[in-house]
Short mmCIF file of C-alpha atoms in Angstrom, two decimals:
data_model
loop_
_atom_site.label_atom_id
_atom_site.label_comp_id
_atom_site.label_asym_id
_atom_site.label_seq_id
_atom_site.Cartn_x
_atom_site.Cartn_y
_atom_site.Cartn_z
CA MET A 1 -198.46 66.65 107.70
CA THR A 2 -201.76 67.95 106.32
CA ARG A 3 -202.12 69.85 103.06
CA GLU A 4 -202.74 73.06 105.04
CA GLU A 5 -199.58 72.55 107.11
CA LYS A 6 -197.56 71.95 103.94
CA SER A 7 -198.99 75.12 102.38
CA GLN A 8 -198.03 77.06 105.51
CA VAL A 9 -194.46 75.72 105.43
CA ILE A 10 -194.15 76.54 101.71
CA GLU A 11 -195.37 80.11 102.39
CA GLU A 12 -192.83 80.51 105.20
CA LEU A 13 -190.00 79.13 103.05
CA THR A 14 -191.01 81.39 100.15
CA ALA A 15 -190.90 84.41 102.48
CA GLN A 16 -187.46 83.40 103.78
CA LEU A 17 -186.17 82.98 100.23
CA ALA A 18 -187.51 86.44 99.37
CA ASP A 19 -185.98 88.04 102.47
CA ASN A 20 -182.47 86.62 101.99
CA THR A 21 -179.95 87.36 99.24
CA ASN A 22 -177.47 84.68 100.38
CA ILE A 23 -178.78 81.13 100.59
CA TYR A 24 -176.67 77.99 100.97
CA LEU A 25 -177.98 74.43 100.55
CA THR A 26 -175.98 71.90 102.53
CA ASP A 27 -176.01 68.27 103.60
CA ILE A 28 -175.44 67.79 107.33
CA SER A 29 -176.67 64.19 107.48
CA GLY A 30 -174.55 61.91 109.60
CA LEU A 31 -173.55 64.56 112.12
CA ASP A 32 -174.17 63.37 115.67
CA ALA A 33 -176.02 65.49 118.23
CA VAL A 34 -172.85 67.13 119.57
CA ALA A 35 -171.55 68.02 116.09
CA THR A 36 -174.97 69.35 115.03
CA SER A 37 -175.13 71.47 118.18
CA ASN A 38 -171.61 72.80 117.51
CA LEU A 39 -172.57 73.64 113.91
CA ARG A 40 -175.70 75.47 115.06
CA ARG A 41 -173.61 77.40 117.61
CA ALA A 42 -171.04 78.35 114.93
CA CYS A 43 -173.86 79.51 112.64
CA PHE A 44 -175.43 81.56 115.43
CA LYS A 45 -172.09 83.28 116.20
CA SER A 46 -171.73 84.18 112.51
CA ASN A 47 -175.31 85.47 112.24
CA ILE A 48 -176.38 82.58 110.00
CA LYS A 49 -179.79 80.95 110.27
CA LEU A 50 -179.66 77.16 109.80
CA ALA A 51 -182.80 75.16 109.07
CA VAL A 52 -183.43 71.56 107.99
CA VAL A 53 -186.07 71.43 105.24
CA LYS A 54 -188.02 68.92 103.19
CA ASN A 55 -186.75 68.94 99.62
CA THR A 56 -190.20 68.87 98.01
CA LEU A 57 -191.44 71.81 100.09
CA LEU A 58 -188.28 73.85 99.42
CA GLU A 59 -188.57 73.13 95.70
CA LYS A 60 -192.19 74.37 95.71
CA ALA A 61 -191.09 77.48 97.61
CA MET A 62 -188.35 78.09 95.02
CA ASP A 63 -190.93 77.75 92.24
CA ALA A 64 -193.24 80.19 94.03
CA SER A 65 -190.41 82.66 94.62
CA GLU A 66 -189.77 85.61 92.32
CA LYS A 67 -186.05 84.74 92.31
CA GLU A 68 -184.47 82.68 89.55
CA PHE A 69 -182.72 79.73 91.19
CA GLY A 70 -181.46 78.15 87.96
CA GLU A 71 -180.08 74.65 88.53
CA LEU A 72 -180.22 74.90 92.33
CA PRO A 73 -183.41 72.78 92.67
CA THR A 74 -181.54 69.86 91.06
CA THR A 75 -179.41 69.64 94.23
CA LEU A 76 -182.46 68.86 96.37
CA LYS A 77 -181.76 65.18 96.95
CA GLY A 78 -181.12 63.45 100.25
CA ASN A 79 -180.78 65.50 103.43
CA THR A 80 -180.96 69.28 102.87
CA SER A 81 -180.31 72.10 105.28
CA VAL A 82 -180.57 75.76 104.36
CA MET A 83 -178.23 78.47 105.62
CA TYR A 84 -179.44 82.06 105.34
CA SER A 85 -176.94 84.88 105.80
CA GLU A 86 -176.61 88.61 105.23
CA THR A 87 -172.94 88.15 104.29
CA GLY A 88 -172.28 86.14 101.11
CA ASN A 89 -169.17 84.30 102.29
CA ALA A 90 -170.08 83.75 105.97
CA PRO A 91 -171.70 80.30 105.52
CA ALA A 92 -168.77 79.16 103.34
CA LYS A 93 -166.33 80.21 106.05
CA VAL A 94 -168.32 78.37 108.74
CA ILE A 95 -168.52 75.22 106.57
CA LYS A 96 -164.79 75.32 105.78
CA GLU A 97 -163.84 75.83 109.45
CA PHE A 98 -166.23 73.07 110.56
CA ARG A 99 -164.81 70.66 107.99
CA LYS A 100 -161.42 70.79 109.67
CA LYS A 101 -162.96 68.38 112.23
CA SER A 102 -165.67 66.66 110.18
CA GLU A 103 -166.49 65.57 106.62
CA LYS A 104 -169.77 67.48 106.75
CA PRO A 105 -171.51 69.77 106.06
CA LEU A 106 -171.22 69.32 102.33
CA LEU A 107 -172.09 72.24 100.09
CA LYS A 108 -174.80 71.30 97.61
CA GLY A 109 -175.20 74.76 96.15
CA ALA A 110 -175.59 78.43 96.89
CA PHE A 111 -177.56 81.46 95.73
CA ILE A 112 -175.48 84.55 96.44
CA GLU A 113 -176.95 87.87 95.36
CA GLU A 114 -178.52 86.36 92.21
CA SER A 115 -175.51 84.17 91.30
CA ILE A 116 -175.84 80.37 91.40
CA TYR A 117 -173.05 78.06 92.59
CA ILE A 118 -173.47 74.28 92.36
CA GLY A 119 -171.21 71.73 94.04
CA ASP A 120 -168.94 71.29 97.03
CA ASP A 121 -165.87 71.96 94.87
CA LEU A 122 -166.80 75.68 94.85
CA LEU A 123 -166.47 76.07 98.63
CA ASP A 124 -163.05 77.76 98.45
CA ALA A 125 -164.27 80.17 95.77
CA LEU A 126 -167.23 81.10 97.98
CA VAL A 127 -164.95 81.68 100.99
CA ASP A 128 -162.97 84.15 98.86
CA ILE A 129 -166.02 86.20 97.85
CA LYS A 130 -165.75 89.63 99.42
CA SER A 131 -168.68 90.90 101.42
CA ARG A 132 -170.26 94.24 100.56
CA GLU A 133 -168.58 95.73 103.65
CA GLU A 134 -165.14 94.41 102.60
CA LEU A 135 -165.57 95.85 99.10
CA ILE A 136 -166.61 99.24 100.49
CA GLY A 137 -163.57 99.18 102.80
CA ASP A 138 -161.27 98.44 99.84
CA ILE A 139 -162.81 101.27 97.80
CA VAL A 140 -162.54 103.75 100.69
CA GLY A 141 -158.90 102.75 101.18
CA LEU A 142 -158.17 103.31 97.49
CA LEU A 143 -159.91 106.67 97.53
CA GLN A 144 -158.13 107.80 100.68
CA SER A 145 -154.67 107.12 99.29
CA PRO A 146 -154.63 110.01 96.74
CA ALA A 147 -156.26 112.34 99.29
CA LYS A 148 -153.51 111.54 101.81
CA ASN A 149 -150.89 112.33 99.18
CA VAL A 150 -152.45 115.73 98.51
CA ILE A 151 -152.76 116.53 102.22
CA SER A 152 -149.16 115.58 102.94
CA ALA A 153 -148.04 117.58 99.87
CA LEU A 154 -149.92 120.61 101.22
CA LYS A 155 -148.18 120.28 104.56
CA SER A 156 -144.67 119.81 103.13
CA SER A 157 -144.87 122.44 100.38
CA GLY A 158 -145.73 125.47 102.44
CA GLY A 159 -149.20 125.61 100.88
CA THR A 160 -148.32 127.05 97.46
CA ILE A 161 -149.67 125.52 94.26
CA ALA A 162 -146.18 125.27 92.76
CA GLY A 163 -144.93 123.54 95.93
CA ILE A 164 -147.82 121.05 95.88
CA VAL A 165 -147.21 120.17 92.22
CA LYS A 166 -143.47 119.82 92.84
CA THR A 167 -143.99 117.58 95.91
CA LEU A 168 -146.52 115.35 94.15
CA SER A 169 -144.37 115.01 91.00
CA GLU A 170 -141.35 114.05 93.13
CA ARG A 171 -143.40 111.27 94.79
CA GLU A 172 -144.49 109.79 91.46
CA GLY A 173 -140.95 109.85 90.06
#
């Protein structure tokens, strides 16, 4: 690979790092062709981009990036694959599901919306991270609950203020 080709790859990696808020570094070495194909298919179904990278080029892209990757570059040893995802826990879920049949991929580390996670032992914690959509759904559900109480109180009280207050106070008691 020429110096120009390396510079081009570093530029592309830097752009991908800038464009993604959820980045997982994994080790998929040792997977045979069928397992690798199955992993790629699982990633595709979950809207995850999987790419094998050279550690030195990825490290240079991390250095060139405006993001602070903390200790993540220290994980760049051996085989490294990068998973890019719009949803913070999607790659963790794919890895965990895939590991039911295989020892790999191993999680080296992750950068999830500016937080750094190092080590395979954090896989379960990453699976449990709620996506932005899940959090919004939880908040909407919490906000709807009091509104439903008021609406049902309006219906059961005949529409008077005294009736609404009485109905709501009976529900809390």
